[in-house]
mmCIF file of C-alpha atoms in Angstrom:
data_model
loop_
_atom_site.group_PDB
_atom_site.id
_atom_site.type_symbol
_atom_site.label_atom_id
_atom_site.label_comp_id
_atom_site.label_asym_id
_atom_site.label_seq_id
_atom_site.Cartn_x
_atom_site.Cartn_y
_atom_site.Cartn_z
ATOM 1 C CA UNK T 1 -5.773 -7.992 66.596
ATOM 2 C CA UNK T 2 -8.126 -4.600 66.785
ATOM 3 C CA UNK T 3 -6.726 -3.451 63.368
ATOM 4 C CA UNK T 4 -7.109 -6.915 62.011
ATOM 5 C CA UNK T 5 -3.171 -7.148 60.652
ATOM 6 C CA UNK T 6 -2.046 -10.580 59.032
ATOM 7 C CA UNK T 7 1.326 -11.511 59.500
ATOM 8 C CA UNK T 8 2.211 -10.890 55.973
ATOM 9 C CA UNK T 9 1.702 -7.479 56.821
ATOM 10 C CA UNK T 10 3.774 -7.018 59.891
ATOM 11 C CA UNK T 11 7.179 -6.003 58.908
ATOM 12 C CA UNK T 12 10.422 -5.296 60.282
ATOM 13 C CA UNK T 13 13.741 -3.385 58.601
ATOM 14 C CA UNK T 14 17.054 -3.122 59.576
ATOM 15 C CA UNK T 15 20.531 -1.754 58.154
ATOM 16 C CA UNK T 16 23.513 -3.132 58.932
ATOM 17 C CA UNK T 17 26.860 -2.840 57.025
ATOM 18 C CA UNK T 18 28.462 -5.077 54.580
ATOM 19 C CA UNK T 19 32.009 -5.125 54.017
ATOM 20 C CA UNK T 20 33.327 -5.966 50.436
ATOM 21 C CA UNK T 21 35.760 -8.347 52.238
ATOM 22 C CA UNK T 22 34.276 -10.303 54.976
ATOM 23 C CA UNK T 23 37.276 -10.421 57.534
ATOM 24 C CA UNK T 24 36.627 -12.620 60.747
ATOM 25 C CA UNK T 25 38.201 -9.761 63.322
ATOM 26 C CA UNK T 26 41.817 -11.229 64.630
ATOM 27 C CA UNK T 27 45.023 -12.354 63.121
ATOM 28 C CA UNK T 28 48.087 -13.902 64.272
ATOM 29 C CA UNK T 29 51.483 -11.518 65.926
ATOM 30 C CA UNK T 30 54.669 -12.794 67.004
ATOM 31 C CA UNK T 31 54.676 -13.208 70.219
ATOM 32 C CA UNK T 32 55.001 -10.661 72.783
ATOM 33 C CA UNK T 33 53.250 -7.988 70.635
ATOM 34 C CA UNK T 34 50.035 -6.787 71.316
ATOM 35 C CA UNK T 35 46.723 -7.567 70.059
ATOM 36 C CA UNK T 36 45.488 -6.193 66.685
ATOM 37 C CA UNK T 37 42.604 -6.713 64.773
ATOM 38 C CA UNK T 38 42.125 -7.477 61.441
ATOM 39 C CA UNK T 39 41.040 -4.756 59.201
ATOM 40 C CA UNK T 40 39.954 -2.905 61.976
ATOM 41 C CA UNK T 41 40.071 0.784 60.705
ATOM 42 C CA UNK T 42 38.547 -0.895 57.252
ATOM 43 C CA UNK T 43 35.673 1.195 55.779
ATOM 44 C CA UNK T 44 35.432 -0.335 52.782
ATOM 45 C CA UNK T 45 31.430 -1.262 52.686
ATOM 46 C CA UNK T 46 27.795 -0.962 51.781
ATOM 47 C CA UNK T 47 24.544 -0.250 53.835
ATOM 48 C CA UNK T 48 22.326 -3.433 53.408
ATOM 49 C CA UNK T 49 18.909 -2.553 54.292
ATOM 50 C CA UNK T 50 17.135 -6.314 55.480
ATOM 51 C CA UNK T 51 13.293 -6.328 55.635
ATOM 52 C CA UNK T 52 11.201 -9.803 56.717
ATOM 53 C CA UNK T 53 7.160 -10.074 57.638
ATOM 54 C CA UNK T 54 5.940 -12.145 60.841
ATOM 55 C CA UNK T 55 5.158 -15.190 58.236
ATOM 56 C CA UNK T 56 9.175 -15.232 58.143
ATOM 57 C CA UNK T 57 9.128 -14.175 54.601
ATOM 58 C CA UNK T 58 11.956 -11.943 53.126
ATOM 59 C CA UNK T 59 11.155 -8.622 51.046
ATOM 60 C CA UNK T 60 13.727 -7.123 48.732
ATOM 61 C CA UNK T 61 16.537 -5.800 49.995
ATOM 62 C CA UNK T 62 17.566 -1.721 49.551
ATOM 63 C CA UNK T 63 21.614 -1.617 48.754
ATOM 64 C CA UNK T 64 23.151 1.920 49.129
ATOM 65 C CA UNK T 65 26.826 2.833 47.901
ATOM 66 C CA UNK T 66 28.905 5.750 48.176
ATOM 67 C CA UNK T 67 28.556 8.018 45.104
ATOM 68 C CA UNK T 68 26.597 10.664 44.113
ATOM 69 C CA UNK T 69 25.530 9.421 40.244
ATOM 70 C CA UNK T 70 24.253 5.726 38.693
ATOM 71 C CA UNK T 71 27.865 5.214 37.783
ATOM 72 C CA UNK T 72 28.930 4.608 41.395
ATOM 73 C CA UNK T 73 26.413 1.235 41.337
ATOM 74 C CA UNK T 74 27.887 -1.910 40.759
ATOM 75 C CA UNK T 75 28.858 -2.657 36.879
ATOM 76 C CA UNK T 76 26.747 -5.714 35.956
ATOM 77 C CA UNK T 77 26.412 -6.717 32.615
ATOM 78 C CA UNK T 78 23.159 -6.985 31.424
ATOM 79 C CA UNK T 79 21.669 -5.255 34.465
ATOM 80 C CA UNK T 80 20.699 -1.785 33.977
ATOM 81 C CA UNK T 81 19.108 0.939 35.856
ATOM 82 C CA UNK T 82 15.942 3.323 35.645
ATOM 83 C CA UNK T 83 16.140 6.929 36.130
ATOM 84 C CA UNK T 84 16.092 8.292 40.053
ATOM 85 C CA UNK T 85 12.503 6.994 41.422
ATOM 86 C CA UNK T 86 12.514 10.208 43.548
ATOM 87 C CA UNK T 87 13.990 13.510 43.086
ATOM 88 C CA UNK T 88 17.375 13.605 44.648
ATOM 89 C CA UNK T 89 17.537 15.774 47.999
ATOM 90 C CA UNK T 90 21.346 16.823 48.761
ATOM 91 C CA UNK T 91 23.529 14.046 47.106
ATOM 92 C CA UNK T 92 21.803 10.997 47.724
ATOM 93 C CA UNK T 93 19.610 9.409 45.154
ATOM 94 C CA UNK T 94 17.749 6.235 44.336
ATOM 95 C CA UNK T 95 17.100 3.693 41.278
ATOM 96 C CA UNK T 96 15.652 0.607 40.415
ATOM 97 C CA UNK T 97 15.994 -2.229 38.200
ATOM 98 C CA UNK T 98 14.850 -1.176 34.286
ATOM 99 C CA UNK T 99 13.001 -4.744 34.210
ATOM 100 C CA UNK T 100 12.512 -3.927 30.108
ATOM 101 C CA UNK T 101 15.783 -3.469 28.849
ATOM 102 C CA UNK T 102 17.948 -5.668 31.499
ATOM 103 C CA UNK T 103 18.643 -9.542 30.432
ATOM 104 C CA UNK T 104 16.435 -12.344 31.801
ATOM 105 C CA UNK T 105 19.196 -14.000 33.198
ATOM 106 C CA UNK T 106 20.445 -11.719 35.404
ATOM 107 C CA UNK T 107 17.401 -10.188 36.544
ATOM 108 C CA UNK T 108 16.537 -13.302 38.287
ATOM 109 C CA UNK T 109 20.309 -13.150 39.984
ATOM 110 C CA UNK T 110 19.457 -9.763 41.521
ATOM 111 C CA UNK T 111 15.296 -9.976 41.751
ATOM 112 C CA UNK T 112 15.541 -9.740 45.510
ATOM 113 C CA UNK T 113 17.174 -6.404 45.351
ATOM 114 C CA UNK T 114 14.561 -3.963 45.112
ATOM 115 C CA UNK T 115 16.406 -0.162 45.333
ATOM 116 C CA UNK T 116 19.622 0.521 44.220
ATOM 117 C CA UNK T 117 20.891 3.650 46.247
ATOM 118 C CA UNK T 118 24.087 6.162 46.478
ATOM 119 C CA UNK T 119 24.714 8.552 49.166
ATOM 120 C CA UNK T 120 28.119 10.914 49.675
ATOM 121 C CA UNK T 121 29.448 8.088 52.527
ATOM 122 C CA UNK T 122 26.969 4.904 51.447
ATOM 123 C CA UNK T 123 25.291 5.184 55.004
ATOM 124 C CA UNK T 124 21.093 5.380 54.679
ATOM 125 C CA UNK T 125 19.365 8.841 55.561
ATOM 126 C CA UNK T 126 15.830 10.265 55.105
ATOM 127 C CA UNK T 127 16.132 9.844 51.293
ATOM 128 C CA UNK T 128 16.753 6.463 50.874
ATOM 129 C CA UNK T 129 14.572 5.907 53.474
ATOM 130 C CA UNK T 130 11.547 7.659 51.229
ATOM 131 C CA UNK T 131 12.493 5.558 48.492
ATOM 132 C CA UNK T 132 12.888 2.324 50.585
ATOM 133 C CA UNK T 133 8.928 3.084 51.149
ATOM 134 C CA UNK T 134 8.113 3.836 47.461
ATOM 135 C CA UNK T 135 10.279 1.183 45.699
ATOM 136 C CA UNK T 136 9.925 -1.707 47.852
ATOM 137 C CA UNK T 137 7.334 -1.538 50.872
ATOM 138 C CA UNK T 138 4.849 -0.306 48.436
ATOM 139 C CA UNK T 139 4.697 -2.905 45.513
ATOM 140 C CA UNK T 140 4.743 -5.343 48.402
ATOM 141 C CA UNK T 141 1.715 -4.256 50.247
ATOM 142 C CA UNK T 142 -0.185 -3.683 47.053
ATOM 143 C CA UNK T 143 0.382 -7.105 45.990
ATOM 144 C CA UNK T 144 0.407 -8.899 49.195
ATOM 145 C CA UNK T 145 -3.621 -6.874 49.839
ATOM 146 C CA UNK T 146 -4.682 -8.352 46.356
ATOM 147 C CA UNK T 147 -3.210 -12.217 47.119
ATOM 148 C CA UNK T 148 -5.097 -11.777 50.057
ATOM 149 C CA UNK T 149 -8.478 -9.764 49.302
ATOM 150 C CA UNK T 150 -7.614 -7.165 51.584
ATOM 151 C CA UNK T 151 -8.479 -3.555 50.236
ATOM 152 C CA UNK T 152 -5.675 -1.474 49.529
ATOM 153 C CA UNK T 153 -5.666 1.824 51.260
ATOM 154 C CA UNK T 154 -8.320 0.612 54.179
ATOM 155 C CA UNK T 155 -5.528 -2.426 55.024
ATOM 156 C CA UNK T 156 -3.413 -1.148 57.426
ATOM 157 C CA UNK T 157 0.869 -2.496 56.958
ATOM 158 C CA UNK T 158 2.844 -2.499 60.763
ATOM 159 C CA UNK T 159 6.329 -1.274 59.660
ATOM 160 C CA UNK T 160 8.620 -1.933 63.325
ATOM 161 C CA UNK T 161 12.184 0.098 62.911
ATOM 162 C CA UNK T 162 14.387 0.771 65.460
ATOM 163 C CA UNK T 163 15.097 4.746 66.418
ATOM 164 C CA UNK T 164 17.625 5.430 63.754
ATOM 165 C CA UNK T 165 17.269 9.268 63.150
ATOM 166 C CA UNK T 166 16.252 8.629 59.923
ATOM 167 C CA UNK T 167 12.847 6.999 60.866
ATOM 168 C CA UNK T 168 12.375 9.518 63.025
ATOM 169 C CA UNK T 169 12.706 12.219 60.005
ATOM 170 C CA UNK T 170 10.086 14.774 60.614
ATOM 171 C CA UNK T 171 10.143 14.872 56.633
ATOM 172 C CA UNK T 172 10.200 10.804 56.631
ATOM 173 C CA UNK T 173 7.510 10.720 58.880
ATOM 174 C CA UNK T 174 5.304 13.378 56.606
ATOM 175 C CA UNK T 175 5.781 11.794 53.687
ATOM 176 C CA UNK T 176 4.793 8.539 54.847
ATOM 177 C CA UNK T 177 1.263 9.929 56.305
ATOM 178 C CA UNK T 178 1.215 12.161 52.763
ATOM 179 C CA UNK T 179 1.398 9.217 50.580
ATOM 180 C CA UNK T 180 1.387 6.030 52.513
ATOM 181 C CA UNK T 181 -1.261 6.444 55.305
ATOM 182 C CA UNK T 182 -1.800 2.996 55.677
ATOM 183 C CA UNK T 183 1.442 2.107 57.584
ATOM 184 C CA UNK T 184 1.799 2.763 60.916
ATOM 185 C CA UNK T 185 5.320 3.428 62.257
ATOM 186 C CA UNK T 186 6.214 1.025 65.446
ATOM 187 C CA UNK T 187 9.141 2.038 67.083
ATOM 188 C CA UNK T 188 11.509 -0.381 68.800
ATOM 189 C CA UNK T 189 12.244 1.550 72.594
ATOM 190 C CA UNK T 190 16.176 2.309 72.352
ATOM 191 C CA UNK T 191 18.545 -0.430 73.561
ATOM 192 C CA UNK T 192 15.565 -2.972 73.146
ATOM 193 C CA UNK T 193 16.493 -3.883 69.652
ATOM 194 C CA UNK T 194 18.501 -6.977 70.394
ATOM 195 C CA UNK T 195 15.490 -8.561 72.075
ATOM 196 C CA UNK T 196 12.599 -6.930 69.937
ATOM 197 C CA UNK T 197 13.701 -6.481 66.587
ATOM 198 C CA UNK T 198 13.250 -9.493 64.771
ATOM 199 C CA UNK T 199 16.403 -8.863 62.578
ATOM 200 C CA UNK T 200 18.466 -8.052 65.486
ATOM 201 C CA UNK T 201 17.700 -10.894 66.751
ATOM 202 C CA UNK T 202 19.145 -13.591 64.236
ATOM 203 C CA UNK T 203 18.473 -12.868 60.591
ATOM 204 C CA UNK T 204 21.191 -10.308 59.884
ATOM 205 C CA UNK T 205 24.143 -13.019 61.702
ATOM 206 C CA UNK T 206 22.414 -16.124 59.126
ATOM 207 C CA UNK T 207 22.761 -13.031 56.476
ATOM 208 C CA UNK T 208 26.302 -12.174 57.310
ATOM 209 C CA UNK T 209 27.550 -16.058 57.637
ATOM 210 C CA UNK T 210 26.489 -16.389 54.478
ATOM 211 C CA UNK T 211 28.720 -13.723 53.409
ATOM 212 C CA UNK T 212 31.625 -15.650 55.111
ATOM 213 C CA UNK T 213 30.781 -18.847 53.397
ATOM 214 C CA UNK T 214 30.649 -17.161 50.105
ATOM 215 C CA UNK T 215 33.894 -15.711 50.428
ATOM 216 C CA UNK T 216 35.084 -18.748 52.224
ATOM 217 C CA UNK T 217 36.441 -17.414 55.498
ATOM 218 C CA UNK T 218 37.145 -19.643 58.198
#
């Protein structure tokens, strides 16, 4: 290409929502009744924030609960988290793995979760979208420029997102050309995603049927 991009460096992210009990959408009525689904009305989840590259290579994920403090985060024994990596704004804030004082064995278990995230109703906004950048897109570009002698800062990282408001942030959007000027923001046109975002089109179903066979839902 013009901006001389390797596929490493072309990525795509995408949210979707994970519910804590995969349910497969229909059960069984006596007959005559109408239709219902199963677990319908259910709210019970967490945002999952998916990223890959153009190489087909996975990133760490971002995870976001509902909560407002570290103690609304999954308790994992032996896994514990730094301080916020940003300065809250509102209720939301942001953490990451405290790689020194967590135990070996379950930092591997969770290595490909790179932001830990609470927000008042566990849906992603501007915030966790700033620390998506900082926490995860970041270290990746810095190490992916140095594995392949690119120079970091002149290398230029595609980031393709869909237009969820909170891409479009006005505050996102300065903060990225504040701090990260080296990604450029590609916008997938609305109702395009299915056939344009990468994500859309296949990775987040694989993702989500592996869900099902964890939980062994047939």
């Amino acid at each position: 290409s013009s901006m001389d991009i390797p596929p490493e460096l072309v990525i795509n992210s995408d949210h979707t929502g994970i519910m804590y009990v995969q349910l497969k959408g229909g059960t069984w009525n006596p007959l005559g009744c109408a239709p219902s689904v199963q677990g319908k009305d259910l709210k019970n989840q967490f945002t999952l924030l998916v990223t890959t590259n153009a190489k087909g290579e996975t990133l760490p994920c971002q995870v976001v609960f509902k909560g407002t403090t570290h103690q609304s985060l999954p308790k994992i024994e032996g896994l514990i988290f730094s301080r916020e990596t940003l300065p809250s704004e509102k209720k939301s804030r942001s953490f990451i793995t405290d790689a020194a004082r967590s135990a070996e064995s379950v930092k591997s278990i969770f290595a490909n979760i790179g932001s830990w995230s609470v927000t008042e109703n566990h849906w992603s906004d501007a915030y966790t979208s700033k620390t998506y950048i900082q926490d995860i897109v970041d270290p990746y570009y810095r190490a992916t420029c140095e594995k392949l002698g690119k120079s970091v800062g002149k290398q230029k990282l595609v980031l393709l997102v869909d237009c969820w408001w909170g891409w479009r942030d006005e505050g996102f959007r300065q903060f990225i050309r504040l701090r990260f000027p080296y990604i450029q923001l590609l916008f997938v046109p609305a109702r395009c995603t299915p056939v344009a975002q990468p994500n859309d089109c296949g990775v987040i179903a694989i993702l989500k049927g592996n869900f099902f066979k964890i939980q062994d839902i047939r």
